[in-house]
Amino acid sequence: MRRALITGITGQDGSYLAELLLRNGYKVCGLVRRSSSTNYDRLGSLRDQVELIPGDLLDSSSLISAIQISEPDEVYNLAAQSFVPTSWNQPVLTGEFTALGVTRMLEAIRTVNPKIRFYQASSSEMFGMVNESPQNENTRFYPRSPYGVAKLYGHWMTVNYRESYGVYAVSGILFNHESPRRGLEFVSRKVTHAVARIRLGLQQKLKMGNLDAKRDWGYAADYVEAMWLMMQQPAPEDFVIATGECHSVRELVEIAFGHIGLDYRDFVEIDPALYRPAEVDHLRGDCAKAHAKLGWRARVPFEDLVRMMVDCDLVQLQAGSGSSTPNVASPFFVTDGRPLAPLNRVS
Ligand code: NDP
Ligand code: GDR
């Protein structure tokens, strides 16, 4: 039985990756940091199928011990301070988690067993102010936030450990990916959750920042498959993972409100406080390399993703689940990978 250790298993991607690895027959361990109350909502019933090991990216000895306990063939480093605006408020802490945390984990691997394969969750935020579009593995990096800078450090350390020590270390440069398990502060889920609340009469207005920013948004469950595929190759390489399509935040709100028959202009208010000190205006990925070498491509179109997230938020709010990030089943994959009809379309 192959064994994997996931850092960030309680996050959006961690829960989808744990599901995938369990389906693929892995023994799955997850690193979890201590908090005053447990935070396993996204894991749902997976909680009983994975082994959770206490540890923190800030603490090297806990990483060494997590590797000794889990004895993994593969480590997926998904843990990070992942919210871009917070990185301006807490730049040093973001650097500790998101940048130096990568080195701590790589050093732990080198110390315990350098044959362990390592995946680093790199980000399209590293491209930042782009000089070409779409962006691929050779595009210049120009990060625009402390988060982007920290991710770039982690990316280069991953490359460096591959080149210096021959570790099988790969960096997946993933563009934005969303799901019903997305944190509420990220724009997609903020919008779909608010739309569902407005539909149910629980909220009147939605405050937004820059509606003109453009992103390449895909579905998280698709993207964790790319992570796993990168770790199964004969030699370690870095890959861009994206849909190749670009949409504005304005389109996002238009589709989400339109899905329940409302016009976003009646509900959205612009709040200048939500603008960022430096914006990434436009991102669109070119995943031709991943398609050619991994056979990977995104399966869920943007419009379907947004509508599915609104539907899931409506179902969760109506059920009064009490959790903002429940372990919602992966709606697109319960019928042979074909999208389901919307869960709860409201005309
Ligand atoms: P989330 O914010 O949902 O999850 C982050 C995870 O990291 C949580 O499990 C969190 O634990 C954990 N974590 C944070 N700090 C520490 C720490 N010091 N020690 C141990 N664990 C810690 O992120 P996503 O799942 O969306 O993203 C996964 C990774 O991919 C992140 O590194 C992110 O930066 C990167 N990424 C994400 C993209 C996206 O669009 N989602 C795109 C490109 C890259 P806790 O639950 O305790 O807070
Ligand atoms: P991003 O995602 O910064 O791209 O990072 P986010 O969803 O936070 O923002 C996307 C764009 O939407 C604009 N925006 C708003 N954003 C938020 N959060 N809230 C708002 O009210 C709002 N209004 C407009 C933003 O200005 C931005 O341009 C995500 C994270 O998952 C990172 O960890 C990951 O690395 C990158 O995606 C790829």
CSV table of C-alpha atoms and ligand atoms in Angstrom, one decimal:
chain,number,residue,atom,x,y,z
A,1,MET,CA,0.0,0.0,0.0
A,2,ARG,CA,1.4,3.4,-1.0
A,3,ARG,CA,1.5,6.0,1.7
A,4,ALA,CA,1.0,9.8,1.6
A,5,LEU,CA,1.4,12.7,4.0
A,6,ILE,CA,-0.7,15.8,3.2
A,7,THR,CA,0.0,19.1,4.9
A,8,GLY,CA,-3.1,21.3,4.8
A,9,ILE,CA,-5.5,18.3,4.9
A,10,THR,CA,-8.2,20.4,6.6
A,11,GLY,CA,-8.2,22.9,3.7
A,12,GLN,CA,-10.1,22.8,0.5
A,13,ASP,CA,-7.6,21.0,-1.6
A,14,GLY,CA,-6.5,18.7,1.2
A,15,SER,CA,-9.9,17.2,1.6
A,16,TYR,CA,-10.2,16.6,-2.2
A,17,LEU,CA,-6.7,15.1,-2.4
A,18,ALA,CA,-7.4,12.9,0.6
A,19,GLU,CA,-10.5,11.5,-1.2
A,20,LEU,CA,-8.5,10.9,-4.4
A,21,LEU,CA,-5.6,9.2,-2.6
A,22,LEU,CA,-8.0,7.0,-0.6
A,23,ARG,CA,-9.8,6.0,-3.9
A,24,ASN,CA,-6.4,5.2,-5.3
A,25,GLY,CA,-5.7,2.8,-2.4
A,26,TYR,CA,-3.3,4.9,-0.4
A,27,LYS,CA,-2.8,5.0,3.3
A,28,VAL,CA,-3.4,8.8,4.0
A,29,CYS,CA,-1.9,10.8,6.8
A,30,GLY,CA,-2.5,14.5,7.4
A,31,LEU,CA,-0.6,17.1,9.3
A,32,VAL,CA,-2.9,19.2,11.5
A,33,ARG,CA,-2.0,22.1,13.7
A,34,ARG,CA,-3.3,22.6,17.1
A,35,SER,CA,-6.3,24.9,17.6
A,36,SER,CA,-8.7,25.4,20.5
A,37,SER,CA,-11.5,23.8,18.6
A,38,THR,CA,-11.3,21.1,15.9
A,39,ASN,CA,-11.6,22.1,12.3
A,40,TYR,CA,-12.4,18.9,10.4
A,41,ASP,CA,-15.6,19.9,8.6
A,42,ARG,CA,-14.2,19.5,5.1
A,43,LEU,CA,-13.1,16.0,5.9
A,44,GLY,CA,-16.5,14.8,7.0
A,45,SER,CA,-16.6,11.0,7.1
A,46,LEU,CA,-13.0,10.9,5.7
A,47,ARG,CA,-12.0,11.7,9.2
A,48,ASP,CA,-12.2,8.1,10.1
A,49,GLN,CA,-10.2,6.9,7.1
A,50,VAL,CA,-7.1,9.1,7.5
A,51,GLU,CA,-4.6,9.4,10.3
A,52,LEU,CA,-4.1,12.9,11.6
A,53,ILE,CA,-0.7,13.8,13.0
A,54,PRO,CA,-0.1,16.9,15.1
A,55,GLY,CA,2.4,19.3,13.6
A,56,ASP,CA,3.0,22.8,12.3
A,57,LEU,CA,4.9,24.2,9.4
A,58,LEU,CA,6.6,26.6,11.9
A,59,ASP,CA,8.0,23.7,13.9
A,60,SER,CA,10.8,21.6,12.2
A,61,SER,CA,10.9,18.9,14.8
A,62,SER,CA,7.1,18.3,14.4
A,63,LEU,CA,7.6,17.9,10.6
A,64,ILE,CA,10.5,15.4,11.1
A,65,SER,CA,8.3,13.5,13.5
A,66,ALA,CA,5.3,13.5,11.2
A,67,ILE,CA,7.4,12.0,8.5
A,68,GLN,CA,8.9,9.4,10.8
A,69,ILE,CA,5.3,8.4,12.0
A,70,SER,CA,3.7,8.4,8.6
A,71,GLU,CA,6.6,6.9,6.6
A,72,PRO,CA,5.2,8.4,3.4
A,73,ASP,CA,6.2,7.6,-0.2
A,74,GLU,CA,4.8,11.0,-1.2
A,75,VAL,CA,4.4,14.3,0.7
A,76,TYR,CA,1.9,16.9,-0.6
A,77,ASN,CA,2.7,20.3,0.9
A,78,LEU,CA,-0.6,22.1,0.6
A,79,ALA,CA,-0.5,24.0,3.9
A,80,ALA,CA,0.0,27.8,3.7
A,81,GLN,CA,-1.4,31.1,4.7
A,82,SER,CA,-3.4,31.2,1.5
A,83,PHE,CA,-5.5,34.3,1.6
A,84,VAL,CA,-3.8,37.1,-0.4
A,85,PRO,CA,-5.2,40.1,1.5
A,86,THR,CA,-4.0,38.7,4.8
A,87,SER,CA,-0.5,38.6,3.5
A,88,TRP,CA,-0.3,42.4,3.6
A,89,ASN,CA,-1.5,42.5,7.2
A,90,GLN,CA,0.7,39.6,8.2
A,91,PRO,CA,3.6,39.6,5.8
A,92,VAL,CA,6.1,38.0,8.2
A,93,LEU,CA,3.8,35.2,9.3
A,94,THR,CA,2.9,34.6,5.7
A,95,GLY,CA,6.6,34.2,4.9
A,96,GLU,CA,7.1,31.8,7.8
A,97,PHE,CA,4.2,29.5,6.7
A,98,THR,CA,4.2,29.9,3.0
A,99,ALA,CA,7.9,30.4,2.2
A,100,LEU,CA,10.1,29.0,5.0
A,101,GLY,CA,7.6,26.2,5.8
A,102,VAL,CA,8.5,24.7,2.4
A,103,THR,CA,12.2,24.6,3.3
A,104,ARG,CA,11.4,23.1,6.7
A,105,MET,CA,9.5,20.4,5.0
A,106,LEU,CA,12.2,19.8,2.4
A,107,GLU,CA,14.8,19.6,5.1
A,108,ALA,CA,12.7,17.2,7.1
A,109,ILE,CA,12.5,14.9,4.0
A,110,ARG,CA,16.2,15.2,3.3
A,111,THR,CA,16.9,14.3,6.9
A,112,VAL,CA,14.5,11.4,7.3
A,113,ASN,CA,14.4,9.9,3.8
A,114,PRO,CA,15.4,11.8,0.6
A,115,LYS,CA,13.7,9.2,-1.5
A,116,ILE,CA,10.3,10.6,-0.5
A,117,ARG,CA,8.6,12.4,-3.4
A,118,PHE,CA,7.5,16.0,-2.7
A,119,TYR,CA,4.8,18.1,-4.2
A,120,GLN,CA,4.7,21.9,-3.6
A,121,ALA,CA,1.5,23.9,-4.0
A,122,SER,CA,2.7,26.8,-6.1
A,123,SER,CA,0.5,29.4,-7.4
A,124,SER,CA,-0.4,31.5,-10.5
A,125,GLU,CA,0.0,34.5,-8.1
A,126,MET,CA,3.7,34.1,-8.8
A,127,PHE,CA,3.1,35.5,-12.3
A,128,GLY,CA,1.4,38.6,-10.8
A,129,MET,CA,2.0,41.4,-13.3
A,130,VAL,CA,2.1,39.4,-16.4
A,131,ASN,CA,4.2,40.2,-19.5
A,132,GLU,CA,2.5,37.6,-21.7
A,133,SER,CA,-0.8,35.7,-21.9
A,134,PRO,CA,-1.5,32.9,-21.4
A,135,GLN,CA,1.1,32.1,-18.8
A,136,ASN,CA,3.1,28.8,-19.0
A,137,GLU,CA,6.0,27.2,-17.2
A,138,ASN,CA,8.5,29.6,-18.9
A,139,THR,CA,6.6,32.9,-18.2
A,140,ARG,CA,8.5,35.5,-16.2
A,141,PHE,CA,7.5,35.7,-12.5
A,142,TYR,CA,6.5,39.1,-11.0
A,143,PRO,CA,4.6,38.6,-7.8
A,144,ARG,CA,2.4,41.4,-6.5
A,145,SER,CA,1.7,40.5,-2.9
A,146,PRO,CA,3.7,39.2,0.1
A,147,TYR,CA,1.8,35.9,-0.5
A,148,GLY,CA,3.0,35.8,-4.1
A,149,VAL,CA,6.6,36.5,-3.1
A,150,ALA,CA,6.4,33.8,-0.4
A,151,LYS,CA,5.1,31.3,-2.9
A,152,LEU,CA,7.9,32.2,-5.3
A,153,TYR,CA,10.5,31.4,-2.6
A,154,GLY,CA,8.8,28.1,-2.0
A,155,HIS,CA,8.8,27.3,-5.7
A,156,TRP,CA,12.5,28.0,-6.1
A,157,MET,CA,13.4,26.0,-3.0
A,158,THR,CA,11.5,23.1,-4.5
A,159,VAL,CA,13.5,23.5,-7.8
A,160,ASN,CA,16.7,23.9,-5.8
A,161,TYR,CA,16.3,20.7,-3.7
A,162,ARG,CA,15.6,18.8,-6.9
A,163,GLU,CA,18.8,20.2,-8.5
A,164,SER,CA,21.0,20.2,-5.4
A,165,TYR,CA,20.0,16.9,-3.8
A,166,GLY,CA,18.2,15.0,-6.5
A,167,VAL,CA,15.0,14.9,-4.5
A,168,TYR,CA,11.9,14.1,-6.6
A,169,ALA,CA,10.4,17.5,-5.9
A,170,VAL,CA,7.7,19.0,-8.1
A,171,SER,CA,6.0,22.4,-8.2
A,172,GLY,CA,2.5,22.6,-9.4
A,173,ILE,CA,1.7,26.1,-10.6
A,174,LEU,CA,-2.0,26.0,-10.1
A,175,PHE,CA,-4.4,28.7,-11.2
A,176,ASN,CA,-7.5,29.6,-9.0
A,177,HIS,CA,-9.6,26.6,-8.3
A,178,GLU,CA,-12.9,26.6,-6.4
A,179,SER,CA,-15.6,24.4,-5.0
A,180,PRO,CA,-18.4,24.3,-2.4
A,181,ARG,CA,-15.6,23.6,0.1
A,182,ARG,CA,-13.8,26.9,-0.6
A,183,GLY,CA,-13.2,29.3,2.3
A,184,LEU,CA,-15.9,32.0,2.6
A,185,GLU,CA,-13.4,34.9,2.2
A,186,PHE,CA,-12.3,33.9,-1.4
A,187,VAL,CA,-14.3,35.8,-4.0
A,188,SER,CA,-16.1,32.8,-5.7
A,189,ARG,CA,-17.5,31.4,-2.5
A,190,LYS,CA,-18.1,34.8,-1.0
A,191,VAL,CA,-20.3,35.6,-4.0
A,192,THR,CA,-22.1,32.2,-4.2
A,193,HIS,CA,-22.8,32.1,-0.5
A,194,ALA,CA,-24.1,35.7,-0.5
A,195,VAL,CA,-26.3,35.0,-3.5
A,196,ALA,CA,-27.8,32.0,-1.7
A,197,ARG,CA,-28.3,34.0,1.5
A,198,ILE,CA,-30.0,36.8,-0.6
A,199,ARG,CA,-32.2,34.2,-2.2
A,200,LEU,CA,-33.3,33.0,1.2
A,201,GLY,CA,-33.9,36.5,2.6
A,202,LEU,CA,-30.9,36.3,5.0
A,203,GLN,CA,-28.9,39.2,3.4
A,204,GLN,CA,-29.7,42.3,1.4
A,205,LYS,CA,-26.5,43.6,-0.1
A,206,LEU,CA,-23.0,42.3,-1.1
A,207,LYS,CA,-19.9,44.4,-0.7
A,208,MET,CA,-17.3,43.7,-3.3
A,209,GLY,CA,-13.8,45.0,-4.3
A,210,ASN,CA,-12.4,45.1,-7.8
A,211,LEU,CA,-14.9,43.7,-10.3
A,212,ASP,CA,-12.6,44.1,-13.2
A,213,ALA,CA,-9.9,41.6,-12.0
A,214,LYS,CA,-9.8,38.6,-14.2
A,215,ARG,CA,-8.9,35.0,-13.2
A,216,ASP,CA,-8.7,31.5,-14.7
A,217,TRP,CA,-11.0,29.6,-12.4
A,218,GLY,CA,-11.4,25.8,-12.4
A,219,TYR,CA,-12.8,23.1,-10.1
A,220,ALA,CA,-10.7,22.0,-7.2
A,221,ALA,CA,-11.5,18.2,-7.5
A,222,ASP,CA,-10.1,18.3,-11.1
A,223,TYR,CA,-6.9,20.1,-9.9
A,224,VAL,CA,-6.0,17.6,-7.2
A,225,GLU,CA,-5.8,14.9,-9.9
A,226,ALA,CA,-3.1,16.9,-11.6
A,227,MET,CA,-1.2,17.0,-8.3
A,228,TRP,CA,-1.3,13.2,-8.1
A,229,LEU,CA,-0.3,12.8,-11.8
A,230,MET,CA,2.7,15.0,-11.3
A,231,MET,CA,3.9,12.7,-8.6
A,232,GLN,CA,3.7,9.6,-10.8
A,233,GLN,CA,6.0,10.7,-13.6
A,234,PRO,CA,9.4,9.0,-14.3
A,235,ALA,CA,11.2,12.3,-13.6
A,236,PRO,CA,10.2,15.4,-11.5
A,237,GLU,CA,9.0,18.4,-13.5
A,238,ASP,CA,6.9,21.5,-12.8
A,239,PHE,CA,3.5,22.1,-14.5
A,240,VAL,CA,1.0,24.8,-15.0
A,241,ILE,CA,-2.5,23.7,-14.2
A,242,ALA,CA,-5.4,25.9,-15.5
A,243,THR,CA,-8.5,25.9,-17.7
A,244,GLY,CA,-7.1,28.3,-20.3
A,245,GLU,CA,-10.2,30.5,-19.9
A,246,CYS,CA,-10.3,33.9,-18.3
A,247,HIS,CA,-13.3,35.6,-16.7
A,248,SER,CA,-13.8,38.8,-14.7
A,249,VAL,CA,-15.1,39.0,-11.2
A,250,ARG,CA,-18.0,41.0,-12.8
A,251,GLU,CA,-18.9,37.9,-14.9
A,252,LEU,CA,-18.7,35.8,-11.7
A,253,VAL,CA,-21.3,37.9,-9.9
A,254,GLU,CA,-23.4,38.2,-13.1
A,255,ILE,CA,-23.7,34.4,-13.5
A,256,ALA,CA,-24.2,33.8,-9.8
A,257,PHE,CA,-27.0,36.3,-9.4
A,258,GLY,CA,-28.4,35.4,-12.8
A,259,HIS,CA,-28.7,31.8,-11.8
A,260,ILE,CA,-31.4,32.7,-9.3
A,261,GLY,CA,-33.0,35.2,-11.6
A,262,LEU,CA,-31.6,38.4,-10.1
A,263,ASP,CA,-29.6,41.3,-11.5
A,264,TYR,CA,-26.3,41.8,-9.6
A,265,ARG,CA,-26.5,45.5,-10.1
A,266,ASP,CA,-29.4,45.7,-7.6
A,267,PHE,CA,-27.4,44.0,-4.8
A,268,VAL,CA,-23.6,44.6,-5.3
A,269,GLU,CA,-22.0,47.6,-3.6
A,270,ILE,CA,-18.4,48.5,-4.2
A,271,ASP,CA,-16.3,48.9,-1.1
A,272,PRO,CA,-12.9,50.6,-1.7
A,273,ALA,CA,-11.6,48.9,1.4
A,274,LEU,CA,-11.7,45.6,-0.5
A,275,TYR,CA,-9.3,46.8,-3.2
A,276,ARG,CA,-5.8,45.5,-2.8
A,277,PRO,CA,-2.7,47.6,-2.4
A,278,ALA,CA,-1.4,46.0,-5.6
A,279,GLU,CA,-3.7,44.0,-7.8
A,280,VAL,CA,-3.1,41.1,-10.2
A,281,ASP,CA,-5.3,42.3,-13.0
A,282,HIS,CA,-5.4,39.4,-15.3
A,283,LEU,CA,-4.4,35.7,-15.2
A,284,ARG,CA,-4.9,33.0,-17.8
A,285,GLY,CA,-3.0,29.7,-17.8
A,286,ASP,CA,-1.6,27.6,-20.6
A,287,CYS,CA,-1.6,24.0,-19.5
A,288,ALA,CA,-0.5,22.5,-22.8
A,289,LYS,CA,2.4,20.8,-21.1
A,290,ALA,CA,0.2,19.1,-18.5
A,291,HIS,CA,-2.2,18.0,-21.2
A,292,ALA,CA,0.7,16.5,-23.3
A,293,LYS,CA,2.6,14.8,-20.5
A,294,LEU,CA,0.0,14.1,-17.9
A,295,GLY,CA,-3.1,13.7,-20.1
A,296,TRP,CA,-4.7,16.3,-17.8
A,297,ARG,CA,-7.3,18.9,-18.7
A,298,ALA,CA,-9.9,20.8,-16.7
A,299,ARG,CA,-13.4,19.2,-17.1
A,300,VAL,CA,-15.7,21.7,-15.5
A,301,PRO,CA,-16.6,25.0,-17.3
A,302,PHE,CA,-16.7,28.2,-15.3
A,303,GLU,CA,-20.4,28.8,-15.6
A,304,ASP,CA,-21.2,25.3,-14.4
A,305,LEU,CA,-18.8,25.7,-11.5
A,306,VAL,CA,-20.4,29.0,-10.3
A,307,ARG,CA,-24.0,27.6,-10.7
A,308,MET,CA,-23.1,24.4,-8.8
A,309,MET,CA,-21.6,26.4,-6.0
A,310,VAL,CA,-24.7,28.6,-5.7
A,311,ASP,CA,-26.8,25.4,-5.7
A,312,CYS,CA,-24.7,23.8,-3.0
A,313,ASP,CA,-24.8,27.0,-0.8
A,314,LEU,CA,-28.6,27.0,-1.1
A,315,VAL,CA,-28.9,23.4,-0.1
A,316,GLN,CA,-26.5,23.9,2.8
A,317,LEU,CA,-28.2,27.0,4.1
A,318,GLN,CA,-31.6,25.5,3.8
A,319,ALA,CA,-30.4,22.4,5.7
A,320,GLY,CA,-29.0,24.7,8.4
A,321,SER,CA,-25.8,22.7,8.4
A,322,GLY,CA,-24.0,25.2,10.7
A,323,SER,CA,-20.7,24.7,8.9
A,324,SER,CA,-19.4,27.1,6.3
A,325,THR,CA,-17.2,24.5,4.7
A,326,PRO,CA,-19.0,21.2,5.0
A,327,ASN,CA,-17.8,18.0,3.2
A,328,VAL,CA,-20.1,18.5,0.3
A,329,ALA,CA,-19.9,15.5,-2.1
A,330,SER,CA,-18.1,16.3,-5.4
A,331,PRO,CA,-21.3,16.9,-7.5
A,332,PHE,CA,-19.6,16.7,-10.8
A,333,PHE,CA,-18.2,13.2,-10.4
A,334,VAL,CA,-21.0,11.1,-9.1
A,335,THR,CA,-22.2,10.2,-12.6
A,336,ASP,CA,-19.3,9.0,-14.7
A,337,GLY,CA,-17.6,12.4,-14.5
A,338,ARG,CA,-20.5,14.1,-16.2
A,339,PRO,CA,-22.1,17.2,-14.6
A,340,LEU,CA,-25.2,16.6,-12.6
A,341,ALA,CA,-28.3,18.7,-13.1
A,342,PRO,CA,-28.2,21.6,-10.6
A,343,LEU,CA,-29.1,20.4,-7.1
A,344,ASN,CA,-31.7,23.1,-6.4
A,345,ARG,CA,-32.4,25.4,-9.3
A,346,VAL,CA,-34.6,28.3,-8.3
A,347,SER,CA,-36.3,30.1,-11.1
B,1,NDP,P1,-6.9,26.6,2.4
B,1,NDP,O1,-6.6,27.9,2.9
B,1,NDP,O2,-8.2,26.0,2.2
B,1,NDP,O3,-6.1,25.5,3.3
B,1,NDP,C1,-4.8,25.8,3.9
B,1,NDP,C2,-4.4,24.7,4.8
B,1,NDP,O4,-3.2,25.0,5.4
B,1,NDP,C3,-5.4,24.4,6.0
B,1,NDP,O5,-5.5,23.1,6.2
B,1,NDP,C4,-4.6,25.1,7.2
B,1,NDP,O6,-4.9,24.5,8.4
B,1,NDP,C5,-3.2,24.7,6.8
B,1,NDP,N1,-2.2,25.5,7.5
B,1,NDP,C6,-2.0,26.8,7.4
B,1,NDP,N2,-1.0,27.2,8.2
B,1,NDP,C7,-0.4,26.1,8.7
B,1,NDP,C8,0.7,25.8,9.5
B,1,NDP,N3,1.5,26.8,10.0
B,1,NDP,N4,1.0,24.5,9.8
B,1,NDP,C9,0.2,23.5,9.3
B,1,NDP,N5,-0.9,23.7,8.5
B,1,NDP,C10,-1.2,25.0,8.2
B,1,NDP,O7,-6.0,26.5,1.0
B,1,NDP,P2,-6.4,25.6,-0.4
B,1,NDP,O8,-6.8,24.3,0.0
B,1,NDP,O9,-7.3,26.5,-1.2
B,1,NDP,O10,-5.0,25.6,-1.1
B,1,NDP,C11,-4.0,24.6,-0.8
B,1,NDP,C12,-2.6,25.1,-1.2
B,1,NDP,O11,-2.6,25.5,-2.6
B,1,NDP,C13,-2.2,26.4,-0.4
B,1,NDP,O12,-0.8,26.3,-0.2
B,1,NDP,C14,-2.5,27.5,-1.4
B,1,NDP,O13,-1.7,28.6,-1.2
B,1,NDP,C15,-2.2,26.8,-2.7
B,1,NDP,N6,-2.9,27.3,-3.9
B,1,NDP,C16,-4.3,27.3,-3.9
B,1,NDP,C17,-5.0,27.7,-5.0
B,1,NDP,C18,-6.5,27.8,-5.0
B,1,NDP,O14,-7.0,28.4,-5.9
B,1,NDP,N7,-7.1,27.2,-4.1
B,1,NDP,C19,-4.3,28.0,-6.2
B,1,NDP,C20,-2.8,27.9,-6.2
B,1,NDP,C21,-2.2,27.6,-5.0
B,1,NDP,P3,-6.1,25.1,9.3
B,1,NDP,O15,-7.4,24.4,8.9
B,1,NDP,O16,-5.7,24.7,10.7
B,1,NDP,O17,-6.2,26.6,9.1
B,2,GDR,P1,-6.8,35.2,-5.3
B,2,GDR,O1,-8.3,34.8,-4.9
B,2,GDR,O2,-6.3,36.4,-4.7
B,2,GDR,O3,-6.7,35.2,-6.8
B,2,GDR,O4,-6.0,34.0,-4.7
B,2,GDR,P2,-9.5,35.7,-4.4
B,2,GDR,O5,-10.7,34.8,-4.6
B,2,GDR,O6,-9.3,36.2,-3.0
B,2,GDR,O7,-9.5,37.0,-5.3
B,2,GDR,C1,-9.7,36.9,-6.8
B,2,GDR,C2,-9.9,38.3,-7.3
B,2,GDR,O8,-11.1,38.8,-6.9
B,2,GDR,C3,-11.0,40.2,-6.6
B,2,GDR,N1,-12.1,40.6,-5.7
B,2,GDR,C4,-12.3,40.1,-4.4
B,2,GDR,N2,-11.6,39.1,-3.8
B,2,GDR,C5,-12.1,38.8,-2.5
B,2,GDR,N3,-11.4,37.8,-1.8
B,2,GDR,N4,-13.1,39.5,-2.0
B,2,GDR,C6,-13.8,40.4,-2.6
B,2,GDR,O9,-14.8,41.0,-2.1
B,2,GDR,C7,-13.4,40.8,-3.9
B,2,GDR,N5,-13.8,41.7,-4.8
B,2,GDR,C8,-13.0,41.5,-5.9
B,2,GDR,C9,-9.6,40.3,-6.0
B,2,GDR,O10,-9.2,41.6,-6.0
B,2,GDR,C10,-8.8,39.3,-6.9
B,2,GDR,O11,-8.4,40.0,-8.0
B,2,GDR,C11,-6.4,32.7,-4.7
B,2,GDR,C12,-6.0,32.0,-3.5
B,2,GDR,O12,-6.5,30.7,-3.4
B,2,GDR,C13,-4.4,31.8,-3.5
B,2,GDR,O13,-4.1,31.0,-2.3
B,2,GDR,C14,-4.0,31.1,-4.8
B,2,GDR,O14,-2.7,31.0,-4.8
B,2,GDR,C15,-4.5,32.0,-6.0
B,2,GDR,O15,-5.9,32.0,-5.9
B,2,GDR,C16,-4.2,31.3,-7.3
